[in-house]
């Protein structure tokens, strides 16, 4: 979810809904299509190389129960003021996710 957004910055919230197997650590990856950058992220450890973003869990939020949901991850980012498309593909621990 992108909110709020102005001509150069935006905020985003991320929710991870886990599948049928509990996990003890996670890595979420995606790529931006329009040159966006993450300027600050909370409840995860972020790295960005070009369009590719990787977010790993913090020591306190790595475990997600089978069928569980992790909320509270979010970031502020910058964009070009023209196009700010939501990434179409995310992967969790190397497995493609359904994007809602």
Backbone as a ProteinNet text record, in pm:
[ID]
protein_1_A
[PRIMARY]
XXXXXXXXXXXXXXXXXXXXXXXXXXXXXXXXXXXXXXXXXXXXXXXXXXXXXXXXXXXXXXXXXXXXXXXXXXXXXXXXXXXXXXXXXXXXXXXXXXXX
[TERTIARY]
83.9	0	88.8	63.4	138.3	50.9	100.7	27	112.6	132.2	91.7	191.5	159.2	248.2	240.6	357.4	359.6	446	490.3	560	699.3	755.7	890.8	909.3	812.8	829	698.9	712.2	594.8	623.3	517.9	528.5	464.6	514.2	460.3	455.1	352.6	338.2	343.9	409.6	424.4	367	286.6	234.9	275.6	334.3	370.7	271.9	202.8	111.8	181.3	218.6	295.5	205.5	267.7	197.4	187.6	197.7	168.9	288.1	405.8	525	578.5	596.7	653.7	795.3	834.9	971.3	1033.5	1165.3	1236.8	1317.6	1329.6	1391	1338.2	1340.1	1286.1	1368.3	1362.3	1420.9	1316.3	1278.8	1180.9	1254	1227.6	1293.6	1190.4	1223.5	1143.5	1229.6	1177.6	1245.5	1148.4	1200.3	1122.2	1133.9	1027.6	1026.9	1055.6	1047	1051.9	1158	1267.6	1377.3	1353.9	1254.1	1227.9	1343.3	1357.8	1457.6	1394.6	1445.8	1404.5	1494.1	1434.3	1513.9	1523.8	1420.8	1426.3	1324.6	1363.2	1277	1275.6	1161.9	1153	1107.2	1150.6	1119.1	1175.6	1291.3	1364.8	1499.1	1587.2	1720.1	1724.2	1732.4	1717.8	1850.6	1867	1974.9	1911.9	1968.3	1917.8	2035.6	2027.7	2127.5	2052.7	2060.7	1981.5	1834.6	1761	1617.2	1585.5	1683.5	1660.1	1669.3	1566	1559.8	1554.1	1631.9	1630.3	1604.6	1508.4	1478.7	1486.8	1570.6	1582.8	1520.8	1481.8	1418	1514.5	1457.6	1530.5	1538.9	1627.6	1635.8	1504.6	1417.6	1294.6	1173.2	1183.9	1063.5	1089.3	1182.8	1215.5	1118.8	1053.1	963.7	822.7	770.4	631	569.1	465.3	398.5	337	314.7	241.3	104.7	70.2	-56.2	-57.8	57.3	65.5	86.5	68.8	82.5	180.2	269.5	363.5	329.6	299.9	269.8	373	364.3	451	576.8	595.7	710.2	666.3	751.1	717.4	840.3	823	935.6	887.9	978.2	961.2	1054	1006.7	1086.3	1076.9	1160.1	1156.9	1120.4	1062	1024.8	1039.2	1020.2	1049.2	936.9	825	715.1	627.3	661.8	583.7	515.4	592.8	538.3	590.8	500.9	538.3	462.2	494.2	423.7	460.4	360.7	383.1	452.5	559.7	626.5	527.3	543.2	450.2	491.3	617	665.3	747.9	712.6	787.4	824.6	936.8	973.9	1004.7	961.5	991.3	1076.1	1198	1292.6	1308.1	1309.9	1332.6	1210.6	1094.3	970.6	881.4	831.1	743.5	619.5	579.8	463.6	345.3	227.5	108.1	101.9	83.5	79.4	-66.4	-106.5	-243.2	-241.4
-116.7	0	123.7	217.6	343	452.8	515.2	625.1	684.5	808.7	912.9	923.4	1009.4	1033.6	1180.3	1241.3	1377.1	1374.9	1489.5	1496.1	1435.1	1402	1344.6	1232.4	1211	1110.7	1032.8	913.7	832.4	743.6	692.5	596.2	465.3	354.8	224.2	133.7	50.2	-48.9	-187.5	-281	-417.6	-512.8	-606.7	-713.8	-845.8	-934.8	-1067.7	-1167.9	-1239.5	-1346.1	-1476.4	-1553.8	-1676.2	-1791.4	-1885.9	-2005.3	-2111.6	-2236.1	-2348.1	-2396.8	-2337	-2379.3	-2263.1	-2284.8	-2180.5	-2148.3	-2021.4	-1980.4	-1911	-1921.2	-1859.6	-1738.1	-1716.3	-1594	-1572.6	-1448.5	-1419.3	-1314.9	-1323.7	-1225	-1195.9	-1069.4	-1025	-946	-976.7	-905.4	-856.3	-744.4	-691.7	-595.8	-556.1	-456.4	-344.4	-222.6	-106.5	-89.2	-41.2	-24.7	117.7	214	353.8	435.4	372.8	446.6	485.6	429.2	462.9	415.7	482.8	441.6	439.5	350.7	345.4	442.7	538.7	634.2	595.7	531.3	479.3	368.2	261.1	144.7	107.5	60.2	17.3	-128.1	-194.7	-334.9	-432.1	-396.2	-480.6	-416.8	-494	-444.7	-442.6	-322.5	-302.6	-274.5	-330.9	-292.9	-274.3	-182.2	-158.9	-145.1	-214.7	-205.8	-180.3	-57.3	-20.5	-32.2	-105.5	-123.6	-232.9	-319.7	-436.8	-403.4	-441.8	-416.9	-550.9	-561.9	-679.1	-632.2	-695.1	-664.4	-795	-795.9	-911.8	-877.2	-981.3	-959.7	-899.2	-833.9	-790.2	-909.6	-906.4	-1018.6	-1049.2	-950.3	-967	-1007	-1010.4	-1041.6	-1143.4	-1234.1	-1332.8	-1448.6	-1482.1	-1598.1	-1558.8	-1636.3	-1619.8	-1759.1	-1777.3	-1907.6	-1949.5	-2078	-2126.9	-2059.2	-2000.4	-1929	-1794.8	-1753	-1628.6	-1506.1	-1391.1	-1263.1	-1175.3	-1110.4	-1014.2	-876.5	-783.9	-646.2	-554.2	-426.9	-328.3	-296.9	-358.1	-324.9	-211.4	-114.9	-4.6	74.2	162.8	247.2	376.9	473	596.6	588.5	637.2	630.3	758.1	764	876	823.4	909.7	873.6	994.1	973.2	1077.9	1178.7	1164.2	1259.3	1235.6	1136.9	1106.5	971.7	865.8	730	662.6	605	536.8	404.8	313.7	185.5	97.6	30.4	-67.2	-187.1	-238.7	-356.5	-470.1	-538.5	-644.7	-780.3	-796.1	-927.3	-913	-991	-1000.4	-1146.7	-1171.6	-1307.3	-1309.6	-1415.2	-1437.3	-1562.6	-1546.4	-1659.5	-1731.1	-1653.4	-1708.5	-1763.9	-1761.5	-1812.8	-1695.5	-1697	-1589.4	-1578.7	-1454.3	-1425.7	-1383.1	-1398	-1339.6	-1196.2	-1102.2	-960.8	-916.7	-861.1	-809.4	-660.2
0	0	0	-90.6	-96.5	-38.6	67.6	129.5	239.8	245.9	152.2	36.4	-57.9	-170.5	-206.5	-232	-286.3	-412.3	-458.8	-587.9	-587.4	-470.3	-468.9	-367.2	-279.3	-173.8	-154.5	-96.1	-68.5	51.6	110.3	218.2	174.4	226.4	188.9	311.2	318	423.8	360.4	429.3	380.2	484.3	439	522.7	459.1	538.6	490.3	549.3	461.2	502	465.8	567	546.6	500.8	432.5	385.4	493.6	453.2	542.3	624.6	607.6	681.8	764.4	893.2	979.2	932.9	946.8	914.3	1034.5	1044.8	1156.8	1114.4	985.9	933.7	793	748.8	617	544.2	411.6	321.8	215	203.8	106.1	-1.5	-129	-238.4	-339	-402.8	-512.3	-592.1	-707.8	-791.2	-824	-818.2	-859	-1010.1	-1073.5	-1218.9	-1264	-1171.7	-1213.9	-1141.9	-1100.2	-1037	-892.6	-826.8	-687.7	-598.6	-485	-386.7	-248.3	-163.6	-23.1	52.6	121.6	198.6	345.5	400.2	537.1	551.2	621.4	638.9	785.4	835.1	974.5	981.9	1088.9	1118.2	1015	959.7	867.3	837.4	774.7	736.5	584.3	526.9	383.1	315.6	196.8	105.6	-31.7	-108.5	-242.9	-337.2	-449.8	-555.7	-685.1	-733.9	-850.7	-817.9	-899.9	-878.5	-778.2	-749.4	-664.2	-516.3	-440.9	-296.9	-223.9	-117.2	-30.4	111.7	179.1	318.9	397	499.7	588.6	723	794.2	924.3	1025.8	1124.2	1243.1	1337.5	1436.8	1531.1	1603	1617.5	1694.1	1610	1475.3	1396.6	1285.1	1307.5	1205	1196.2	1305.3	1305.5	1262.9	1167.7	1126.8	1128.2	1206.7	1218.2	1085	1068.5	952.4	949.2	837.5	825.5	896.9	952.3	1028.7	941.5	1002.8	934.2	1010.3	937.2	995.5	941.2	1031.9	993.7	1057.3	1026.5	1089.6	1012	895.9	811	719.7	702.1	613.4	577.5	481.7	442.4	380.7	380.4	306.1	186.3	73.6	-47.5	-127.7	-230.8	-324	-462.1	-542.4	-679.1	-769.3	-900.1	-998.7	-1018.7	-950.3	-963.3	-1085	-1168	-1288.1	-1277.7	-1250.3	-1242.1	-1116.3	-1037.3	-913.3	-905.1	-997.2	-1002.5	-883.2	-828.6	-722.5	-785.2	-723.8	-780.6	-803.6	-916.1	-953.9	-898.8	-858.3	-814.7	-687.2	-587.2	-462.5	-442.5	-374.1	-335.8	-187.9	-120	21.9	31.7	81.1	91.5	-42	-151.4	-283.8	-354.1	-289.7	-348.8	-387.2	-509	-555.7	-466.5	-440.6	-355.5	-440.8	-386.5	-444.7	-394.9	-485.9	-450.2	-446.4	-330.4	-316.6	-303.1
[MASK]
++++++++++++++++++++++++++++++++++++++++++++++++++++++++++++++++++++++++++++++++++++++++++++++++++++

